[in-house]
mmCIF file with all atom_site columns, C-alpha atoms in Angstrom:
data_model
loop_
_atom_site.group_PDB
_atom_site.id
_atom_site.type_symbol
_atom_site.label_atom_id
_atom_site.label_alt_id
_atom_site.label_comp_id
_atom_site.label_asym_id
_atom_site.label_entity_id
_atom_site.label_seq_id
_atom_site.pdbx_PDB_ins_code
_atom_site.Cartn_x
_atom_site.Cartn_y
_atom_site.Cartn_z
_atom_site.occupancy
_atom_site.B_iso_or_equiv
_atom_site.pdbx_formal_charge
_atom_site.auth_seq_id
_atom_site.auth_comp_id
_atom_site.auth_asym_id
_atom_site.auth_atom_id
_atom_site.pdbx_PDB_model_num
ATOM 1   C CA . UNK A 1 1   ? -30.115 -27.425 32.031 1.00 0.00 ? 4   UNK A CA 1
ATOM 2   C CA . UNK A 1 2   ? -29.986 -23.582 31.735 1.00 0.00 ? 5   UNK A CA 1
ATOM 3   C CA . UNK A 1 3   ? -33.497 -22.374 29.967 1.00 0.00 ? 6   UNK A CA 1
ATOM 4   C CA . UNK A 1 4   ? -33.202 -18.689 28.347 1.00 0.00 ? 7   UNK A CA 1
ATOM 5   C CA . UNK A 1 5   ? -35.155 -16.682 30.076 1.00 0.00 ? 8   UNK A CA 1
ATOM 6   C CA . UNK A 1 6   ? -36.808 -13.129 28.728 1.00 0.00 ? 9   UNK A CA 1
ATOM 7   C CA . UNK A 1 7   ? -35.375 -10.088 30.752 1.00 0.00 ? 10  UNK A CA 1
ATOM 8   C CA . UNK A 1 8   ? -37.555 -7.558  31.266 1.00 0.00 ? 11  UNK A CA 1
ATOM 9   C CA . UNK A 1 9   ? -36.458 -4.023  29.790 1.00 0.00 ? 12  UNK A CA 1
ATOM 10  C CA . UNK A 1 10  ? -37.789 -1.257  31.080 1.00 0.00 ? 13  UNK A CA 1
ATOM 11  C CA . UNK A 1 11  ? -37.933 2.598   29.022 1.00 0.00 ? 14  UNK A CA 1
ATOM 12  C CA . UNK A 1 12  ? -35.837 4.794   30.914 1.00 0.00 ? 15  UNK A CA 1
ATOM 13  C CA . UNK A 1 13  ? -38.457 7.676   31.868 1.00 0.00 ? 16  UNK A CA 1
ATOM 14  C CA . UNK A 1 14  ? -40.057 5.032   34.114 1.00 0.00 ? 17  UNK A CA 1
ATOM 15  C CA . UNK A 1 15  ? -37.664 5.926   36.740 1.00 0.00 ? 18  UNK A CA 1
ATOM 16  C CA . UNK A 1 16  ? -37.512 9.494   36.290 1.00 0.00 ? 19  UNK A CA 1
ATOM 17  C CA . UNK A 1 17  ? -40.534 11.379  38.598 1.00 0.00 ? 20  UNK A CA 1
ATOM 18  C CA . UNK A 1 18  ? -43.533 13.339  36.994 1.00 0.00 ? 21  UNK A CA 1
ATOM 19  C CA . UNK A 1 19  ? -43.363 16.622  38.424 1.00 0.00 ? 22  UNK A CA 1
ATOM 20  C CA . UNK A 1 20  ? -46.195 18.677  37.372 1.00 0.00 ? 23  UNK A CA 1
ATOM 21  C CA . UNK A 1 21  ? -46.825 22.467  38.799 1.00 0.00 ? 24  UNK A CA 1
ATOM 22  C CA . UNK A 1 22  ? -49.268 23.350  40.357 1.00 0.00 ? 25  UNK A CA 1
ATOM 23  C CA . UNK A 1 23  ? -52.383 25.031  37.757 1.00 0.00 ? 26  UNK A CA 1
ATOM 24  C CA . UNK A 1 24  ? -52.614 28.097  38.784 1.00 0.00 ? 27  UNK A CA 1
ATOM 25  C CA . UNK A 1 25  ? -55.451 29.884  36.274 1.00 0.00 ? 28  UNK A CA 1
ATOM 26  C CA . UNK B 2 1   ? -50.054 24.913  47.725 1.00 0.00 ? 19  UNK B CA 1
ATOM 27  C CA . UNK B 2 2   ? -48.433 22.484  46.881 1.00 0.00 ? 20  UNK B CA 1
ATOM 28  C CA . UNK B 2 3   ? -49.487 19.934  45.069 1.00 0.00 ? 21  UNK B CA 1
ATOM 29  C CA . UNK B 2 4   ? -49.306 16.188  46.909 1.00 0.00 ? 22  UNK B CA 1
ATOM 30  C CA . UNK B 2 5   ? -49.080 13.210  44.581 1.00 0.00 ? 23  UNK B CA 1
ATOM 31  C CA . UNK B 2 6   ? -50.136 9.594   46.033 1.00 0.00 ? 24  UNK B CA 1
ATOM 32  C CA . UNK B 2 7   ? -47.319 7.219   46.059 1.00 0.00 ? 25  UNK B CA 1
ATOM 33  C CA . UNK B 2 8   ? -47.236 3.328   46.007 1.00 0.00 ? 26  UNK B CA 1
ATOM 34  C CA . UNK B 2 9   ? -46.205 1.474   48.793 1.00 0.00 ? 27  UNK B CA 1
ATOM 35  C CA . UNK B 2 10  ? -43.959 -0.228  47.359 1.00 0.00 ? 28  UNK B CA 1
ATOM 36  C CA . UNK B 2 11  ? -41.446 0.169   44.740 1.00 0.00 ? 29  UNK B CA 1
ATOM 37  C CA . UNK B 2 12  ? -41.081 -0.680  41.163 1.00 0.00 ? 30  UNK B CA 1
ATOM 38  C CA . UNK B 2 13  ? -39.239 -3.313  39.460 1.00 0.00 ? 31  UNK B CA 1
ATOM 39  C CA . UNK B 2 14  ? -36.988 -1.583  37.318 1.00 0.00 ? 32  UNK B CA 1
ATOM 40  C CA . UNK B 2 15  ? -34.737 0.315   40.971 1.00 0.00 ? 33  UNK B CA 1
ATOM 41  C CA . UNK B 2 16  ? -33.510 -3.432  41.570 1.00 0.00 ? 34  UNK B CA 1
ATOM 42  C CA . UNK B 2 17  ? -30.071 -3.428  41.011 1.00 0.00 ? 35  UNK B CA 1
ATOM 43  C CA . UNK B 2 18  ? -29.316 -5.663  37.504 1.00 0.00 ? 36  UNK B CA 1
ATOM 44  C CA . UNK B 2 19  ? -32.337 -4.221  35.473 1.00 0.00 ? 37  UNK B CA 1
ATOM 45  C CA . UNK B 2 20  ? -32.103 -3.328  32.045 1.00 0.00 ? 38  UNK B CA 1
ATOM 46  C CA . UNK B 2 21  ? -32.995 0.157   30.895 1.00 0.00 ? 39  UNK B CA 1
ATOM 47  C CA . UNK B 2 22  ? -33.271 1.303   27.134 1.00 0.00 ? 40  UNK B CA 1
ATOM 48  C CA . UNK B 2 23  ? -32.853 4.501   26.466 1.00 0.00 ? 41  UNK B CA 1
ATOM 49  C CA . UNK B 2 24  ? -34.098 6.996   23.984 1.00 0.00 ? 42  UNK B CA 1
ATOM 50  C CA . UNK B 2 25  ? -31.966 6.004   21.337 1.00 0.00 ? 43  UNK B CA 1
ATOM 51  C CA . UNK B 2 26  ? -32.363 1.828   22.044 1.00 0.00 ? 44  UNK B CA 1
ATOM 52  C CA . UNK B 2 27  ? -28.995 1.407   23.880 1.00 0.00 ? 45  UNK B CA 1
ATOM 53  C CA . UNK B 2 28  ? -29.796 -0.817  26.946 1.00 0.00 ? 46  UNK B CA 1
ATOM 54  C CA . UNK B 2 29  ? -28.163 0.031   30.298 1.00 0.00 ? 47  UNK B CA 1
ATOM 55  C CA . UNK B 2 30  ? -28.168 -1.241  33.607 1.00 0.00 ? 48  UNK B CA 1
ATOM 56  C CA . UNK B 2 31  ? -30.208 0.831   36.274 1.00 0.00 ? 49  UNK B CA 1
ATOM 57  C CA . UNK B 2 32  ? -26.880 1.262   38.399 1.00 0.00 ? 50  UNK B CA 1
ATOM 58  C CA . UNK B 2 33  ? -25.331 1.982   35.517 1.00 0.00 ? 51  UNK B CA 1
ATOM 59  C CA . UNK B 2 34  ? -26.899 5.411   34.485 1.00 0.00 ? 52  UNK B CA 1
ATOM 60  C CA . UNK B 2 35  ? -25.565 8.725   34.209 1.00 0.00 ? 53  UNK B CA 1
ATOM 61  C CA . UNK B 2 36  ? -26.725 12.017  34.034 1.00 0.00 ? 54  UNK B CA 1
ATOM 62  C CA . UNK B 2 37  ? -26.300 12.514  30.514 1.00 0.00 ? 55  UNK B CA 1
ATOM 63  C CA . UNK B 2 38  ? -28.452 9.428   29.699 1.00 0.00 ? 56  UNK B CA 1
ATOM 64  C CA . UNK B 2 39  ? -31.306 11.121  30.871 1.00 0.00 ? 57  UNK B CA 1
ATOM 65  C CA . UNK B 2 40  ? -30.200 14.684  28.864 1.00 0.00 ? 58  UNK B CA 1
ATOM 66  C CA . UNK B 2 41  ? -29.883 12.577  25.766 1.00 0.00 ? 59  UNK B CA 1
ATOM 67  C CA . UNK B 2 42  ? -33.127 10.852  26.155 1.00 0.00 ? 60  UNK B CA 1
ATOM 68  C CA . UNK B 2 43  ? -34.877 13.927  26.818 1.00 0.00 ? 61  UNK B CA 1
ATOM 69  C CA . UNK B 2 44  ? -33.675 15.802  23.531 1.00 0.00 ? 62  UNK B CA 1
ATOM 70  C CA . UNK B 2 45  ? -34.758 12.424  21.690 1.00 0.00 ? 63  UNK B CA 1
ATOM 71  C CA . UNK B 2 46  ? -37.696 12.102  22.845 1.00 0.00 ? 64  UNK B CA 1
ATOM 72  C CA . UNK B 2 47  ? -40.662 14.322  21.235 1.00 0.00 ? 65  UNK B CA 1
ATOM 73  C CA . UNK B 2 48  ? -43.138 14.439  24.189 1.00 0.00 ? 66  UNK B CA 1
ATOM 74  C CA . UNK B 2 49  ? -40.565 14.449  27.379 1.00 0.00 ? 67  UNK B CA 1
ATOM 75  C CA . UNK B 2 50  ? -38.651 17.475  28.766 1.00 0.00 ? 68  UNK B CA 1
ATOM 76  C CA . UNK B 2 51  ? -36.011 17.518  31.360 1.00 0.00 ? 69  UNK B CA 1
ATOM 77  C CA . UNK B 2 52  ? -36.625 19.858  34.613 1.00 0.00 ? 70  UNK B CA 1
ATOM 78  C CA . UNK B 2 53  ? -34.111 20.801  37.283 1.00 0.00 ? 71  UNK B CA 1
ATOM 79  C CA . UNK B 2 54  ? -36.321 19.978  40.756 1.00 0.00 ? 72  UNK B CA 1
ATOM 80  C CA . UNK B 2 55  ? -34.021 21.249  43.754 1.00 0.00 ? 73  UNK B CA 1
ATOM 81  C CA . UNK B 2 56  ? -35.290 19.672  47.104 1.00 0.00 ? 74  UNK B CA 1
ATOM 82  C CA . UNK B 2 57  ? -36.757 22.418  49.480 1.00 0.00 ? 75  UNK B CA 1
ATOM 83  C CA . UNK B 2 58  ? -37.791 20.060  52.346 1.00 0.00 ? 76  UNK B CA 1
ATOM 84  C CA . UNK B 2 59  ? -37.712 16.532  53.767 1.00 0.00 ? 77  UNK B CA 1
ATOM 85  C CA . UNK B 2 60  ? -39.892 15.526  56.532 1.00 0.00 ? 78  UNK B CA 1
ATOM 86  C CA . UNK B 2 61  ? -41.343 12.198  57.606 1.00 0.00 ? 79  UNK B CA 1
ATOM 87  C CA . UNK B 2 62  ? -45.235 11.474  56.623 1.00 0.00 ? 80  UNK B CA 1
ATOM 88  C CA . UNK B 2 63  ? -47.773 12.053  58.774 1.00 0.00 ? 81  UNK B CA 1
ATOM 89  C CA . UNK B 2 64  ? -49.510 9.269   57.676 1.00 0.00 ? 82  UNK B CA 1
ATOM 90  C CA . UNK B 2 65  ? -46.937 6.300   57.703 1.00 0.00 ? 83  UNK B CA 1
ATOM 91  C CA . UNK B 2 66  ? -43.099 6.203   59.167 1.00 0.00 ? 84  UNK B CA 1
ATOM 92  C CA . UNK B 2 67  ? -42.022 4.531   55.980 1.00 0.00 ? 85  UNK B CA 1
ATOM 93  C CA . UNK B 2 68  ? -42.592 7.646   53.702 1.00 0.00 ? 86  UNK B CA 1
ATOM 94  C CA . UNK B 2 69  ? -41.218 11.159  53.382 1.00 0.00 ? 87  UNK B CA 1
ATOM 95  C CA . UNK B 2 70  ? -42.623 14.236  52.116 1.00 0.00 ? 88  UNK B CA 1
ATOM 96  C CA . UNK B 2 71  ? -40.444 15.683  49.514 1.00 0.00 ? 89  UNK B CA 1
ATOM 97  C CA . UNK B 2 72  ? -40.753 19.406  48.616 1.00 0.00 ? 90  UNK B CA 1
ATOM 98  C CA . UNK B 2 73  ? -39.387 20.396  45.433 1.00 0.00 ? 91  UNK B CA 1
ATOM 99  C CA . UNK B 2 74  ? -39.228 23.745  43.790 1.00 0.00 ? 92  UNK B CA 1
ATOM 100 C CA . UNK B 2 75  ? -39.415 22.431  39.856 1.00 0.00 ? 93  UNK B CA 1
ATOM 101 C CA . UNK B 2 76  ? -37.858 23.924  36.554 1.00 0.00 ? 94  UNK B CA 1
ATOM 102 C CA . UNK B 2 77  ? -37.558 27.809  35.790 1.00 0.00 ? 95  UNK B CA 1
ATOM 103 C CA . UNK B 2 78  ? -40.826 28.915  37.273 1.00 0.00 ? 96  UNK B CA 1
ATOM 104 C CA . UNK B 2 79  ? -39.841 27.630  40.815 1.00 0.00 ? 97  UNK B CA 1
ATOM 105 C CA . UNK B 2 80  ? -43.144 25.769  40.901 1.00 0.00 ? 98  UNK B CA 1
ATOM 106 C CA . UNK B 2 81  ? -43.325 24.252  44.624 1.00 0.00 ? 99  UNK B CA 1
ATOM 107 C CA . UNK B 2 82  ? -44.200 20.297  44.350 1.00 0.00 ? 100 UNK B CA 1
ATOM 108 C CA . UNK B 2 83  ? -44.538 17.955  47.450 1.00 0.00 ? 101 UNK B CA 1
ATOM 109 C CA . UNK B 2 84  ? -44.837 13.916  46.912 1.00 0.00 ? 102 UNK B CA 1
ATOM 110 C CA . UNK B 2 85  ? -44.695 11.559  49.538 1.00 0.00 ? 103 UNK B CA 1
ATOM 111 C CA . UNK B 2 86  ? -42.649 7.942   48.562 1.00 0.00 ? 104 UNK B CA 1
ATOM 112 C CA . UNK B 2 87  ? -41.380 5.620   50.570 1.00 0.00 ? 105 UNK B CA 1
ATOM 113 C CA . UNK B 2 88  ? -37.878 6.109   52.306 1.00 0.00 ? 106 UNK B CA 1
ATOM 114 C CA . UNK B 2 89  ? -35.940 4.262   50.248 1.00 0.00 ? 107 UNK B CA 1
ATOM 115 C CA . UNK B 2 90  ? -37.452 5.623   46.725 1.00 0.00 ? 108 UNK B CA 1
ATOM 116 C CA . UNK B 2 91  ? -34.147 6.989   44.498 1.00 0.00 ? 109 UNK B CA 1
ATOM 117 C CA . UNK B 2 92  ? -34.530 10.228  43.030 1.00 0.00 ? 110 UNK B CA 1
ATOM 118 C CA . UNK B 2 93  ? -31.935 11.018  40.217 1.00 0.00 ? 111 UNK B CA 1
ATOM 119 C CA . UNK B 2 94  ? -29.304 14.142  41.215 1.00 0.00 ? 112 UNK B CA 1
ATOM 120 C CA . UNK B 2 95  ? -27.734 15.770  38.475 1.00 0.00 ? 113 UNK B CA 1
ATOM 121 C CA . UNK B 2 96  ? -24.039 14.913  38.577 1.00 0.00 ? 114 UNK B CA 1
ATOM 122 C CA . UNK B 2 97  ? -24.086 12.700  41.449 1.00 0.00 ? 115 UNK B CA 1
ATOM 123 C CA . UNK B 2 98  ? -26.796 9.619   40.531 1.00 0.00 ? 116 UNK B CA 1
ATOM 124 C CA . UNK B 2 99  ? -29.089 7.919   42.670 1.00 0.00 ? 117 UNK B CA 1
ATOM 125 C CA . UNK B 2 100 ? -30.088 9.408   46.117 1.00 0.00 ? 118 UNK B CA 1
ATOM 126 C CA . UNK B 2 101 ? -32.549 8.748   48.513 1.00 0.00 ? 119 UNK B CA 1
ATOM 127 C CA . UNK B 2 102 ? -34.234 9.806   51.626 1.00 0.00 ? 120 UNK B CA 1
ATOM 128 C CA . UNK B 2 103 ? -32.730 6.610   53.311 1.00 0.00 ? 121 UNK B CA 1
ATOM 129 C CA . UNK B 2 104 ? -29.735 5.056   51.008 1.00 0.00 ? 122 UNK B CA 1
ATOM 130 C CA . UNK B 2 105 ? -29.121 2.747   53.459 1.00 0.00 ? 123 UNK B CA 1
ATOM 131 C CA . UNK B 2 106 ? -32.699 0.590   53.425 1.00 0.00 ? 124 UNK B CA 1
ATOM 132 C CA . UNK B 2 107 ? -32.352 1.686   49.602 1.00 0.00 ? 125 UNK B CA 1
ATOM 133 C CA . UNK B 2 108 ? -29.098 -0.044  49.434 1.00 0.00 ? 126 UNK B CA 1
ATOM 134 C CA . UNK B 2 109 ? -30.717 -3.316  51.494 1.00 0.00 ? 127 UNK B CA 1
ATOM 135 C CA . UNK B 2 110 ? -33.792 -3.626  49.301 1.00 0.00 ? 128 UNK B CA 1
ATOM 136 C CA . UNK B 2 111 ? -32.315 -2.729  46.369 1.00 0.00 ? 129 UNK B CA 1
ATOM 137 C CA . UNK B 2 112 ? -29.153 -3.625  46.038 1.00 0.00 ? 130 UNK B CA 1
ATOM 138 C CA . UNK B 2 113 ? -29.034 -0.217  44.341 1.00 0.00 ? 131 UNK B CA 1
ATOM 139 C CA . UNK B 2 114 ? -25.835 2.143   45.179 1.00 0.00 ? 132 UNK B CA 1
ATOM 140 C CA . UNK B 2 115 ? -27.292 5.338   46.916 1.00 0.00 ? 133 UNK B CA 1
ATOM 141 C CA . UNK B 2 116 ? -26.418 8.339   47.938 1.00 0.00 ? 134 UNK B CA 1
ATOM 142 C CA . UNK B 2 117 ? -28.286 10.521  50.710 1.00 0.00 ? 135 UNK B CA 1
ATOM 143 C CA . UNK B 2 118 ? -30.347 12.918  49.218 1.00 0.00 ? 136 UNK B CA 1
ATOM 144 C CA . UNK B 2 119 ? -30.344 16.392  50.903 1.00 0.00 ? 137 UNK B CA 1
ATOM 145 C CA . UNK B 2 120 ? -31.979 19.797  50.793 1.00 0.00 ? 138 UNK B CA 1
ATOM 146 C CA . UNK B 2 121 ? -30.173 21.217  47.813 1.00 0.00 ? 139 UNK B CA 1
ATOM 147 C CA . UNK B 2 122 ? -29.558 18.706  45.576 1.00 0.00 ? 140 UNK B CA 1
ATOM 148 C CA . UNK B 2 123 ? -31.010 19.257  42.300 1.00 0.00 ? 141 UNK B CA 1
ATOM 149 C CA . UNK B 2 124 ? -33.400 15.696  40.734 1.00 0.00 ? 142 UNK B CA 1
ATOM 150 C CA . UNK B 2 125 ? -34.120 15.233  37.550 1.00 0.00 ? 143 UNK B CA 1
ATOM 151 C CA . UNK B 2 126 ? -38.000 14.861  36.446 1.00 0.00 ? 144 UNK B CA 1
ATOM 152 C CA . UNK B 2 127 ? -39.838 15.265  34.047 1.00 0.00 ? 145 UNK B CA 1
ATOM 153 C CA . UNK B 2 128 ? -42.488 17.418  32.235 1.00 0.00 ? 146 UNK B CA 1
ATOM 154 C CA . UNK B 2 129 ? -44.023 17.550  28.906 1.00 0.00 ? 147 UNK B CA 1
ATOM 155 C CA . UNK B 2 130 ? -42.440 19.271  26.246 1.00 0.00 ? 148 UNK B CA 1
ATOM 156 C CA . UNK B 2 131 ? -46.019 20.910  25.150 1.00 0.00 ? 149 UNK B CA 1
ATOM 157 C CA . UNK B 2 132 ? -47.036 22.055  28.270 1.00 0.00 ? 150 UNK B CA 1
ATOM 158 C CA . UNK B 2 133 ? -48.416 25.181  28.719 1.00 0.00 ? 151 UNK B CA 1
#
């Protein structure tokens, strides 16, 4: 017996870093 | 100076070879699957998200652990210097090229995830937001 299963979906700017400058003033 | 940002020890879910992605505009893709212009496309969709060209300046090893490297980037028009430490086998994005990572081989064993080595001069994709100032 094969149950469905739920896949998980992820958004695709999960896998992309946040690179955030340094503040400088 | 640059910035550091703390990285997990371990990585996320959604590298492993097999998992779904949905982009901006719903289409679902695998993670080995995507190409630079996914990312472009998402970016203009999206209302909060921008795009940014980080070149890699340096690689070194950590200080603190021999599983992570310190990444230098110099990020988007302003040449902003960023450092981040992640594990070896964390994939950055290169334009034109795809997935690349400090050590694309234990990238390739844990993930399953085809991998480039990623080199001083290659040029990631990241983000920022749109309405920062």
């Amino acid at each position: 017996n094969v149950e469905p299963r739920s896949v998980p979906v992820f958004p695709w700017h999960s896998l992309v870093p946040f690179l955030e400058p340094s503040q400088s003033g | 100076p640059p910035s550091s940002t703390a990285a997990p020890s371990s990585l996320p879910p959604y590298f492993i070879k097999g998992s779904i992605i949905q982009l901006a505009d719903g289409e679902l893709k695998r993670v080995e699957d995507l190409r630079t212009e996914d990312f472009i496309q998402s970016a203009e969709i999206s209302s909060e998200l921008k795009i940014d060209s980080s070149t890699v300046e340096r690689i070194e090893g950590s200080q603190t652990s021999a599983n992570f490297a310190v990444v230098q980037f110099s990020v988007g028009e302003h040449r902003s210097q960023v450092s981040v430490e992640v594990l070896l086998e964390y994939p950055f994005f290169v334009f034109g090229q795809g997935w690349s990572s400090c050590c694309p081989d234990r990238t390739t064993q844990l993930l399953e995830l085809p991998c480039s080595k990623l080199s001083v001069g290659d040029v990631c994709i990241s983000l920022t937001l749109k309405n920062l100032k």
